[in-house]
mmCIF file of C-alpha atoms in Angstrom:
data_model
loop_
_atom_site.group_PDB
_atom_site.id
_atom_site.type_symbol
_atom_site.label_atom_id
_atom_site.label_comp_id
_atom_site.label_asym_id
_atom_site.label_seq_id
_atom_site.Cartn_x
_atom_site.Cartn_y
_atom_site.Cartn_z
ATOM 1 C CA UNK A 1 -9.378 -38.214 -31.088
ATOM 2 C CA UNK A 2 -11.273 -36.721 -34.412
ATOM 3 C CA UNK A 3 -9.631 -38.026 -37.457
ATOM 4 C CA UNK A 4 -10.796 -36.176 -40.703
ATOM 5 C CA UNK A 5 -9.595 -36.120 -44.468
ATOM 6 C CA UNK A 6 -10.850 -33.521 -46.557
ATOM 7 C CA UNK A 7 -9.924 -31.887 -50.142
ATOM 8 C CA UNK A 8 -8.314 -28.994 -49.317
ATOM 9 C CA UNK A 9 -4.934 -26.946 -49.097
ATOM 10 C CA UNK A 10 -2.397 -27.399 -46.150
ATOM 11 C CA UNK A 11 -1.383 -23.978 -46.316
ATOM 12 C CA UNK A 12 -5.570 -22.744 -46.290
ATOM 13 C CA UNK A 13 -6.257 -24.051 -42.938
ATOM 14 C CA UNK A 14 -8.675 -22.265 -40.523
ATOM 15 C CA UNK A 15 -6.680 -20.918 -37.238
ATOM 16 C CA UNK A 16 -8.552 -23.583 -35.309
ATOM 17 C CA UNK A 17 -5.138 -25.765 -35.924
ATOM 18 C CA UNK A 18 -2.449 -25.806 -32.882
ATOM 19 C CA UNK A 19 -0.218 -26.813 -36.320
ATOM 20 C CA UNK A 20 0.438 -27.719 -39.923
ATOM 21 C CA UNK A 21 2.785 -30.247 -41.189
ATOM 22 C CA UNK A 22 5.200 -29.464 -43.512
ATOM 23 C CA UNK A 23 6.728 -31.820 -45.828
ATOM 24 C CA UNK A 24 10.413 -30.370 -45.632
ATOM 25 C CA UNK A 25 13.108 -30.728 -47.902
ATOM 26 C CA UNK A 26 16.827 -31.400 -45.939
ATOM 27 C CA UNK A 27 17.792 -27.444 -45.940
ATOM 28 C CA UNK A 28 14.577 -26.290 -44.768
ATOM 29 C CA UNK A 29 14.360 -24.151 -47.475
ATOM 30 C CA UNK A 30 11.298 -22.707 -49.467
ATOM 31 C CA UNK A 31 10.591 -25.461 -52.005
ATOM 32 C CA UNK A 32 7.898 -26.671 -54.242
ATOM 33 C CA UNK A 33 4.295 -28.356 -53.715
ATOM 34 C CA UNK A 34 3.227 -28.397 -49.830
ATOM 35 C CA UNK A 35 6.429 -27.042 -49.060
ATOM 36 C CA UNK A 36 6.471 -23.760 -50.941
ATOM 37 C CA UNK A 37 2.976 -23.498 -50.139
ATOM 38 C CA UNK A 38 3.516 -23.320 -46.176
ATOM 39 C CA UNK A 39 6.715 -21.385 -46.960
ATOM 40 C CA UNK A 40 5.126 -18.555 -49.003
ATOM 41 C CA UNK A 41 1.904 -18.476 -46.785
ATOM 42 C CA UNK A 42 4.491 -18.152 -43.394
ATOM 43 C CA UNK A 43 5.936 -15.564 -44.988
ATOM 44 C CA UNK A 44 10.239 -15.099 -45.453
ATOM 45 C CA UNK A 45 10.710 -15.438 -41.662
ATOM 46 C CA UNK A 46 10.136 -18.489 -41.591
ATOM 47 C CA UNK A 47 12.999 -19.360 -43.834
ATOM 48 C CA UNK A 48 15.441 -17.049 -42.342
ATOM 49 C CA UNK A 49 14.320 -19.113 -38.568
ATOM 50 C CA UNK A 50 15.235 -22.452 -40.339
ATOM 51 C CA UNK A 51 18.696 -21.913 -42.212
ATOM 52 C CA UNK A 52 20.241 -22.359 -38.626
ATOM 53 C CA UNK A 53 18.294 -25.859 -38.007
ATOM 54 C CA UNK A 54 19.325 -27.780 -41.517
ATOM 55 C CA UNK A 55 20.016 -29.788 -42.534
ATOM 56 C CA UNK A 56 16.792 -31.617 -41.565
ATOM 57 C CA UNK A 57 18.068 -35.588 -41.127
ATOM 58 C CA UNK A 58 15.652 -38.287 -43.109
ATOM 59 C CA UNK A 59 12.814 -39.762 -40.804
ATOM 60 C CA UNK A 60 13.091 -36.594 -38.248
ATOM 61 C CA UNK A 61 10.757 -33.865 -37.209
ATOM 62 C CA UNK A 62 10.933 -30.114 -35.662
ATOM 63 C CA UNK A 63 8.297 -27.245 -34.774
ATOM 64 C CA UNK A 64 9.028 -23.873 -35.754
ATOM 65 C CA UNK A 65 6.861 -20.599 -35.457
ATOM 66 C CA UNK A 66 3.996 -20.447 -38.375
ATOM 67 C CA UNK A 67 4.523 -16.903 -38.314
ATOM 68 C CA UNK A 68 2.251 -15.344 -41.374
ATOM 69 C CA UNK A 69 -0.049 -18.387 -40.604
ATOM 70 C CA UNK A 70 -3.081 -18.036 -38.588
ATOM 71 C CA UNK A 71 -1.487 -21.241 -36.202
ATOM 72 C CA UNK A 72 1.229 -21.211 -33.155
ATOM 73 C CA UNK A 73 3.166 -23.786 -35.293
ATOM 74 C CA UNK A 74 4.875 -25.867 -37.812
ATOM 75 C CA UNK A 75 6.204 -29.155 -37.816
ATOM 76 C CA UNK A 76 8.678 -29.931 -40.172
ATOM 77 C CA UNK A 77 9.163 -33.576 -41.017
ATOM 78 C CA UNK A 78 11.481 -35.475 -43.539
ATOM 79 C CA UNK A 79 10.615 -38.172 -45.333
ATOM 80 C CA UNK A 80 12.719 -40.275 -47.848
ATOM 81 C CA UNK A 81 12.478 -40.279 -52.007
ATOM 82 C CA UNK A 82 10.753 -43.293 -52.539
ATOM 83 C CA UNK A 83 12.654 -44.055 -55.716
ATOM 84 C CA UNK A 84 16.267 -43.141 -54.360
ATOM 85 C CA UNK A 85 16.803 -43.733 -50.798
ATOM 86 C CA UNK A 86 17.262 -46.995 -49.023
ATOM 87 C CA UNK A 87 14.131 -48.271 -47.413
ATOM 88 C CA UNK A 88 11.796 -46.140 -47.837
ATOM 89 C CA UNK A 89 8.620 -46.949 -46.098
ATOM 90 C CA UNK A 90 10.654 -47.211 -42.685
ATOM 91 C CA UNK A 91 12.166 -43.440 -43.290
ATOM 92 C CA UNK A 92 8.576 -42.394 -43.653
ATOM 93 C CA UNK A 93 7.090 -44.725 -40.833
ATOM 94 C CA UNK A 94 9.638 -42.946 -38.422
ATOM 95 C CA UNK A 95 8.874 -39.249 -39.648
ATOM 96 C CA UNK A 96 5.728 -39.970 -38.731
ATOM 97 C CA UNK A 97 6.398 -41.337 -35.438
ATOM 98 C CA UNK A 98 9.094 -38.223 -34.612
ATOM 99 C CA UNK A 99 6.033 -35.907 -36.318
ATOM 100 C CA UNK A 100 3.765 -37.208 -33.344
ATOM 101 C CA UNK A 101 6.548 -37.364 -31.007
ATOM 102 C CA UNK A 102 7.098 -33.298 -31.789
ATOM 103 C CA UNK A 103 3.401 -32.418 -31.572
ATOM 104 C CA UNK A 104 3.154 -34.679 -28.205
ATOM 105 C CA UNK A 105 6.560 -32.755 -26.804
ATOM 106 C CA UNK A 106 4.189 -29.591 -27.161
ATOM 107 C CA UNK A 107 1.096 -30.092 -26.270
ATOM 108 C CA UNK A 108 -0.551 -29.565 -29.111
ATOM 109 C CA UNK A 109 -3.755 -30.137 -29.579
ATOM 110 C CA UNK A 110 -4.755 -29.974 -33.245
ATOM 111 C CA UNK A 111 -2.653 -30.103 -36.203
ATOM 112 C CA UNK A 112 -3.686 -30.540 -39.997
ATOM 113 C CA UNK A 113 -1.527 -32.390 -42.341
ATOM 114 C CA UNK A 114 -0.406 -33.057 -45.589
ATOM 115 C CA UNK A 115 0.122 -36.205 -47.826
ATOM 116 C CA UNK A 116 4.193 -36.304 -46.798
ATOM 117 C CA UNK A 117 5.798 -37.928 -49.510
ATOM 118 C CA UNK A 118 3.404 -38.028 -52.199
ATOM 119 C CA UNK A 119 5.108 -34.973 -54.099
ATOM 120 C CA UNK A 120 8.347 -34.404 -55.015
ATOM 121 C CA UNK A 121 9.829 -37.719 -52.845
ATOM 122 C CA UNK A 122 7.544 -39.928 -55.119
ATOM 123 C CA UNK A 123 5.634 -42.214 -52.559
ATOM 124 C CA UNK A 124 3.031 -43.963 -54.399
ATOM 125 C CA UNK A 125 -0.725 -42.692 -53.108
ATOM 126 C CA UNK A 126 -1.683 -45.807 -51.944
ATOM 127 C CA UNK A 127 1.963 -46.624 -49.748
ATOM 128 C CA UNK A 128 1.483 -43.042 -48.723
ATOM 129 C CA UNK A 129 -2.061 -43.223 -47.189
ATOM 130 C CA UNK A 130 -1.366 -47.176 -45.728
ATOM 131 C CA UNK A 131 1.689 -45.634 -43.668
ATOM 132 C CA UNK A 132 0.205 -42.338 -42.788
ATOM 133 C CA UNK A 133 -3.388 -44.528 -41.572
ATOM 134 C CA UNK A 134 -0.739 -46.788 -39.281
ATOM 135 C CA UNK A 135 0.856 -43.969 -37.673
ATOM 136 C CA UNK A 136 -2.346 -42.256 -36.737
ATOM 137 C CA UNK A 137 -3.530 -45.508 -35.374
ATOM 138 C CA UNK A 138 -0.720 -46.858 -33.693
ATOM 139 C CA UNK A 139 1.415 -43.726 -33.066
ATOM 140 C CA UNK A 140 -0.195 -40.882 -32.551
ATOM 141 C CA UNK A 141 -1.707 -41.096 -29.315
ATOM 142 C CA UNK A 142 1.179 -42.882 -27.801
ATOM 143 C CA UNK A 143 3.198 -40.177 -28.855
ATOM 144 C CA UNK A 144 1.422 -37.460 -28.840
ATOM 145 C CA UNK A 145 -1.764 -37.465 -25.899
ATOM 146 C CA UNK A 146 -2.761 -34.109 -26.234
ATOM 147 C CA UNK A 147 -3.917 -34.693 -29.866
ATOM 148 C CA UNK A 148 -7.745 -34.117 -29.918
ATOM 149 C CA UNK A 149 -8.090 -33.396 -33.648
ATOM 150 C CA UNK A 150 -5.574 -34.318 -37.107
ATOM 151 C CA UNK A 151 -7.328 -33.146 -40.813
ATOM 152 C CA UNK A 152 -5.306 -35.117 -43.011
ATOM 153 C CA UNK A 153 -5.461 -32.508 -45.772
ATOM 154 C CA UNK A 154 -5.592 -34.411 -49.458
ATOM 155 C CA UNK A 155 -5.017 -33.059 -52.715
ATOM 156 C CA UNK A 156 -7.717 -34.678 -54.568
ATOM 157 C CA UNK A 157 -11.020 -37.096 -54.750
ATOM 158 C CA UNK A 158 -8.781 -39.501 -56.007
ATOM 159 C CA UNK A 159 -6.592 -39.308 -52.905
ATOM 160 C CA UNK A 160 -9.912 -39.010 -50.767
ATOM 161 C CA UNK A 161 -11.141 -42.753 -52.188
ATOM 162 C CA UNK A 162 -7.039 -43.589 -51.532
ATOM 163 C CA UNK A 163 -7.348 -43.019 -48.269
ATOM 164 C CA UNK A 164 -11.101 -44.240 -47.381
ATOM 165 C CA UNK A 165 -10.002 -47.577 -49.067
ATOM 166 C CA UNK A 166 -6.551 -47.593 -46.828
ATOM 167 C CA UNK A 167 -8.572 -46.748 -43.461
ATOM 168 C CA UNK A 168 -11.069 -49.514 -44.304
ATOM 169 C CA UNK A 169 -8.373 -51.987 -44.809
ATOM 170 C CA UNK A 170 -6.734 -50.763 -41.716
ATOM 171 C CA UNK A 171 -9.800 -50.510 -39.509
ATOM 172 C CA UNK A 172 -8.794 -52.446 -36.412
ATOM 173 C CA UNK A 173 -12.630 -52.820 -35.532
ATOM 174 C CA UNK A 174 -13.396 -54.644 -38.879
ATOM 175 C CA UNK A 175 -13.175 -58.518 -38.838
ATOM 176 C CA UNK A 176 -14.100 -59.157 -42.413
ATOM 177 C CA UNK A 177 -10.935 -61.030 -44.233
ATOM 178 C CA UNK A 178 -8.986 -58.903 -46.102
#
């Protein structure tokens, strides 16, 4: 599978994407950050097709139409406020999982993805980019085989050295003590 991480907008992808993540809120609604990004790009079907499916439990995942967007889908996922919600870290760890699990359910091939959790739910960069690193590496094909391609999409060069520093320390192939 190609792993990439580039400075760019989840909501800017090229139509070579099966899907884009969405980092929902619980109603599904348009919100702010990633999620009003994806929302206004999709276009106001997209929120009319969700009202029906909230609320949107912590730690789960569904795939919707992208409508406006130039991919088949999008894959909601919920993650938990990092500074509110009881444990944290294991909401997130199982959004990602049921994010995979979604994508693997249909077939799809390539998605690009956000930073879940980094905006309005608080995660701190670094927690952000260790869990989101694990899941690719210990989730996603598991759950997911079709995946050929995932562009986690990052907000900024400080998020890009974030994340090289997280898949360094996670790199299953180095044997230097950490």
């Amino acid at each position: 599978m190609k792993l990439e991480f580039q400075i760019t907008d989840i909501a800017k992808q090229p139509p070579c994407f099966d899907a884009v993540v969405n980092s929902a809120n619980s109603n599904l609604r348009l919100g702010s950050g990633v999620s009003g990004a994806i929302y206004t790009a999709a276009g106001p079907k997209l929120e009319a097709y969700c009202q029906p499916l909230a609320p949107l439990p912590l730690g789960k995942a569904i795939i919707t139409p992208g409508f406006n967007l130039p991919h088949p889908w999008i894959i909601h996922v919920r993650s938990s406020h990092y500074l509110t919600d009881d444990n944290p870290e294991a909401v997130m760890a199982e959004a990602l999982r049921s994010m995979f699990r979604v994508a693997g359910e249909h077939n799809i091939k390539s998605l690009a993805m956000p930073v879940i959790g980094t905006g309005i739910f608080k995660f701190p960069f670094g927690v952000a980019a260790d869990l989101i690193i694990k899941a690719i590496q210990n989730d996603a094909l598991e759950l997911a085989p079709s995946l050929q391609r995932i562009r986690v999409c990052l907000p900024s060069i400080k998020m890009a050295f974030i994340f090289a520093k997280a898949r360094q320390l996670n790199d299953p192939s180095d044997q230097r003590p950490k």
